[in-house]
Short mmCIF file of N, CA and C in Angstrom, two decimals:
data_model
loop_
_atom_site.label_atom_id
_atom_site.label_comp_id
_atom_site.label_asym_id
_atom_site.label_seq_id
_atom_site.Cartn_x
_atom_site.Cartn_y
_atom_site.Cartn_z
N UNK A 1476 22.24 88.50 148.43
CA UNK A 1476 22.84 88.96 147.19
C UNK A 1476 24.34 89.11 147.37
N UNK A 1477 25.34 89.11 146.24
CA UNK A 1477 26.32 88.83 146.48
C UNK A 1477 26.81 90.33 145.68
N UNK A 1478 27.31 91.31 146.30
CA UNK A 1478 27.87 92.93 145.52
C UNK A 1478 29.91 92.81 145.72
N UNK A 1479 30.10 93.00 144.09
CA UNK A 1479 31.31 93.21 143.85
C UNK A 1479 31.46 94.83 143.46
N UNK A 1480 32.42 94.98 143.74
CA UNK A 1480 32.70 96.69 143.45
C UNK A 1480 33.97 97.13 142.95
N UNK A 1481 34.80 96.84 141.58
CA UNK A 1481 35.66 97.88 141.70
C UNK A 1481 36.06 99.19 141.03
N UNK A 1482 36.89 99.46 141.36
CA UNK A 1482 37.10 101.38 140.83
C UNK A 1482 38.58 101.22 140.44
N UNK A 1483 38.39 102.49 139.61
CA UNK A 1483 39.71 102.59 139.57
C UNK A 1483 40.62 103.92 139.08
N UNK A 1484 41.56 104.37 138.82
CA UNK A 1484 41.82 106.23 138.60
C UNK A 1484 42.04 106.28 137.29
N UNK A 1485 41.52 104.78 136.63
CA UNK A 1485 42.11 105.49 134.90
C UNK A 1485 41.59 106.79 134.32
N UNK A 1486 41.57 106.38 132.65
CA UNK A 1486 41.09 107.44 132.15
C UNK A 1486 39.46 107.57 132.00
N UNK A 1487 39.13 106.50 132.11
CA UNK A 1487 37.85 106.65 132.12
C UNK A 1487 36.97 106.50 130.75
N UNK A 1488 36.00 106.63 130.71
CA UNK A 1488 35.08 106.34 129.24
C UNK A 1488 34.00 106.59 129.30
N UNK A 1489 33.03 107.11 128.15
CA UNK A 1489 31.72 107.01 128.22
C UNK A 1489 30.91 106.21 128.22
N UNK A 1490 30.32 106.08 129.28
CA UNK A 1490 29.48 104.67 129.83
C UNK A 1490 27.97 104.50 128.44
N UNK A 1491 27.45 105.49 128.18
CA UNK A 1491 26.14 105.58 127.32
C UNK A 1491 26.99 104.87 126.11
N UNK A 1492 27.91 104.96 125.53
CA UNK A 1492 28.12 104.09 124.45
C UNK A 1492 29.01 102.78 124.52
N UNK A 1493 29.43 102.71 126.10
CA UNK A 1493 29.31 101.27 126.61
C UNK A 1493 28.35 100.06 126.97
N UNK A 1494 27.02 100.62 126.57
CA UNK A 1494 26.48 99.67 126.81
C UNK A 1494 25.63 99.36 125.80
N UNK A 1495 25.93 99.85 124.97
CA UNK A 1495 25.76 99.45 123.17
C UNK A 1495 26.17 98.57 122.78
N UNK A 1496 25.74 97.63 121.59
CA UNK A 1496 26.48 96.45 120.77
C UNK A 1496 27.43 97.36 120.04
N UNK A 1497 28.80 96.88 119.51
CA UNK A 1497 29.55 97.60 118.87
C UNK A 1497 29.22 97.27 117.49
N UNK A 1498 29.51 98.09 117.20
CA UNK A 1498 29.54 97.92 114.94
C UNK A 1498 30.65 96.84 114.80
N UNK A 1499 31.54 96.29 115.50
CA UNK A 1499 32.20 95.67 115.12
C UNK A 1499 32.26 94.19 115.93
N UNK A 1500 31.20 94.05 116.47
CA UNK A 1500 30.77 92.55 116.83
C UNK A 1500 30.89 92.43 117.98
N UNK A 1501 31.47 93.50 119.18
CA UNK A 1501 32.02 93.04 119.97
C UNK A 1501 30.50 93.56 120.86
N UNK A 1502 30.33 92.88 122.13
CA UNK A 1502 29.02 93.03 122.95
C UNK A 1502 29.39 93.31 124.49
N UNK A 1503 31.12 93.30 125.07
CA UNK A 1503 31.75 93.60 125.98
C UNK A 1503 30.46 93.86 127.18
N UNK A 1504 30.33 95.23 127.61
CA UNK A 1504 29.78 95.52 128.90
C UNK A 1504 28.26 95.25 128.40
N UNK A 1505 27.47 95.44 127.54
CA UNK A 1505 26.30 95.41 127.00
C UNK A 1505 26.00 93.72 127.82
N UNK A 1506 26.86 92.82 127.07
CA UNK A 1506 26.74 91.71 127.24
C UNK A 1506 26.58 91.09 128.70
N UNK A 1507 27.43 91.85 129.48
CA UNK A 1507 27.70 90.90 131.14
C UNK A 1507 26.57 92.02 131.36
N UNK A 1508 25.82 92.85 131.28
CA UNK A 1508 24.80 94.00 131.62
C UNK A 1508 23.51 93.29 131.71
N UNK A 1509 23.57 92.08 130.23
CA UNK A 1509 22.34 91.42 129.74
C UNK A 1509 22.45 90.16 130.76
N UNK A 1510 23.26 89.53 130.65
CA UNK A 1510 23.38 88.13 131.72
C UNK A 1510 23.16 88.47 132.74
N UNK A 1511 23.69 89.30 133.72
CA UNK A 1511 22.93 89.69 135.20
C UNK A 1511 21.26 90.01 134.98
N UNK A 1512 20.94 90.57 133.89
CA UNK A 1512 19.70 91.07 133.96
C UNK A 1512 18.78 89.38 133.91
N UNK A 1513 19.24 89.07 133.41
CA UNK A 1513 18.23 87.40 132.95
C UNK A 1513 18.28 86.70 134.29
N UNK A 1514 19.33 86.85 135.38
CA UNK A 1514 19.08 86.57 136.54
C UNK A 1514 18.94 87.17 137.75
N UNK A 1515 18.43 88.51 137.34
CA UNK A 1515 17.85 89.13 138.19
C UNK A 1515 19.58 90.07 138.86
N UNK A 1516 19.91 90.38 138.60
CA UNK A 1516 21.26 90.69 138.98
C UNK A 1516 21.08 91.98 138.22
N UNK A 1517 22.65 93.11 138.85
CA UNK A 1517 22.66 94.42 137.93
C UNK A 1517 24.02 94.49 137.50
N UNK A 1518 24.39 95.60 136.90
CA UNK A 1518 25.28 95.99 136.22
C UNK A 1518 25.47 97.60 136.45
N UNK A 1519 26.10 98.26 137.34
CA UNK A 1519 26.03 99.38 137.30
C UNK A 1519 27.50 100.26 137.29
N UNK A 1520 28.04 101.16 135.96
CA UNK A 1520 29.09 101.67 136.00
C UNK A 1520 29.12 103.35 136.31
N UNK A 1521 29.91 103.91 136.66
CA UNK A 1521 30.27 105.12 136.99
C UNK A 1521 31.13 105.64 136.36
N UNK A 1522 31.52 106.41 135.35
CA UNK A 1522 32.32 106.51 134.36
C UNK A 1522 32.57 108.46 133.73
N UNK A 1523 33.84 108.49 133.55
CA UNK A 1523 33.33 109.48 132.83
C UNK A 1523 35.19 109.84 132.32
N UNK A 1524 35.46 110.48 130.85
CA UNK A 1524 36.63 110.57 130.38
C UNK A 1524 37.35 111.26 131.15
N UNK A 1525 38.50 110.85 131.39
CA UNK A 1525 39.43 111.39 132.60
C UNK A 1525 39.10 111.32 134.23
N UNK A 1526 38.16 110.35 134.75
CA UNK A 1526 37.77 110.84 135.54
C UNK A 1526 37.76 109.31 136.51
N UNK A 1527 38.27 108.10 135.91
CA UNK A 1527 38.69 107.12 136.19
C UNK A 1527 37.29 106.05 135.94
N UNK A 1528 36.87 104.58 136.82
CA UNK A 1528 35.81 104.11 136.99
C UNK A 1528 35.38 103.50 138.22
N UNK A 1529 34.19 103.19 138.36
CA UNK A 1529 33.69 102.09 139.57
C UNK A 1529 32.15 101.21 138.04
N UNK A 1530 32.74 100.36 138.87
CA UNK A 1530 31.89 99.02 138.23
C UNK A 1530 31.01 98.06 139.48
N UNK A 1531 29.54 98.36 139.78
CA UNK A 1531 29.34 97.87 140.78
C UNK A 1531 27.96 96.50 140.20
N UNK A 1532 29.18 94.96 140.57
CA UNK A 1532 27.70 93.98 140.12
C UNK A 1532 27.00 93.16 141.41
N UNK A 1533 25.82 93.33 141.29
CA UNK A 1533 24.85 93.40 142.54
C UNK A 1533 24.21 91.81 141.55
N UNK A 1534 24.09 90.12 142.34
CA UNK A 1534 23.75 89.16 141.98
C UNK A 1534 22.93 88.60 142.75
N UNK A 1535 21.92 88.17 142.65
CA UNK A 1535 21.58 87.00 143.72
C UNK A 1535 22.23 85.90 143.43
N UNK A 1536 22.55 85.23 144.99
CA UNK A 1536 22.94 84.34 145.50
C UNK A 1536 22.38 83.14 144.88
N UNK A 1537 20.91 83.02 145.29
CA UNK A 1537 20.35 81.94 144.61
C UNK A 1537 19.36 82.01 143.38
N UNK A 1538 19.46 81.63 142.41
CA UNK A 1538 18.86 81.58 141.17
C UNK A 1538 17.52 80.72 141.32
N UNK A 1539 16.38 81.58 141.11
CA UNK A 1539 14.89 80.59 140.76
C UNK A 1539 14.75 80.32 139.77
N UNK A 1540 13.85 79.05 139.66
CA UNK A 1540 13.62 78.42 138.38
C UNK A 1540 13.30 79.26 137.41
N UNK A 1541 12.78 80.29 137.40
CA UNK A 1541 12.35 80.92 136.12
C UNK A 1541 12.69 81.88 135.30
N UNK A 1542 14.06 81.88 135.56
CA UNK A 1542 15.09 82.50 135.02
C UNK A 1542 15.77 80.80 134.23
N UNK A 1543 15.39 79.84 134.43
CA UNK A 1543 16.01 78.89 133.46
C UNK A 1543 14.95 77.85 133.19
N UNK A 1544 13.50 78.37 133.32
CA UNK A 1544 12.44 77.77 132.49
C UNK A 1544 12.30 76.57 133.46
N UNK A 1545 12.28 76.67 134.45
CA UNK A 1545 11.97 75.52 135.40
C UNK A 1545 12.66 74.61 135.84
N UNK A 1546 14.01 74.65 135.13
CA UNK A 1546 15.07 73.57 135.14
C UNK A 1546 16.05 73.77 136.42
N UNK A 1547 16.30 72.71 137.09
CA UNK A 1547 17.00 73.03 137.92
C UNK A 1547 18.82 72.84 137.78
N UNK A 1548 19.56 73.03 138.34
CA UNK A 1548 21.15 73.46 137.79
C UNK A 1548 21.65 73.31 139.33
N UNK A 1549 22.88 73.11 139.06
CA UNK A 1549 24.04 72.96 140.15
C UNK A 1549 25.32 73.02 140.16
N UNK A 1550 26.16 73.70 140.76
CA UNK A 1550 27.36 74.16 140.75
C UNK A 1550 28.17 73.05 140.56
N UNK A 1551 29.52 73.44 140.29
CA UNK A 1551 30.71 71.93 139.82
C UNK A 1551 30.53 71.53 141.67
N UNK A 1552 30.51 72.18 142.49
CA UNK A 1552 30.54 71.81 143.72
C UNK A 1552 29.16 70.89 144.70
N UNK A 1553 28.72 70.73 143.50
CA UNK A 1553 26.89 69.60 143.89
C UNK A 1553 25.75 70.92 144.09
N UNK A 1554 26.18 72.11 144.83
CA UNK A 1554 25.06 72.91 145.01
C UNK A 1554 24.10 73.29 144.56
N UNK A 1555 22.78 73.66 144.67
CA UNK A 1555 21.86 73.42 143.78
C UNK A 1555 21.80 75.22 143.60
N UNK A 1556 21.58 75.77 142.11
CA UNK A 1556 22.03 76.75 141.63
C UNK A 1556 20.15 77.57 141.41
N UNK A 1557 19.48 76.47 141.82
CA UNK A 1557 18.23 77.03 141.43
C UNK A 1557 17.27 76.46 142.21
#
């Protein structure tokens, strides 16, 4: 699995209504939350107002077929993605 992590000292935000669709179309963290999930991957934030963030995404490396219905896929680099 491949884990990215970063943090940071902003101000921070409430994560429970970050991972909501917005009323105004926008699908921001909800969205990259949902795409890791379809490949087995996570999405995990640490958050809180004033209190800065960490954003930690946990992926597998290699993708099985059934996360893309049997089809197999490959990176711009020939690698086989599934």
């Amino acid at each position: 699995k491949a884990r990215i992590e970063v943090s940071d000292n902003g101000k921070g935000f409430d994560v429970r209504k970050s991972f909501l669709p917005r009323e105004t179309g926008g699908y921001g963290i909800y969205s990259i939350r949902e795409r890791l999930r379809h490949i087995g991957g996570i999405l995990a934030i640490q958050s809180s107002p004033g209190q800065g963030t960490k954003a930690i995404i946990t992926a597998p490396l290699e993708l099985e077929n059934k996360y893309y219905g049997g089809h197999s896929y490959k990176s711009s680099s020939g690698t086989n993605l599934t």
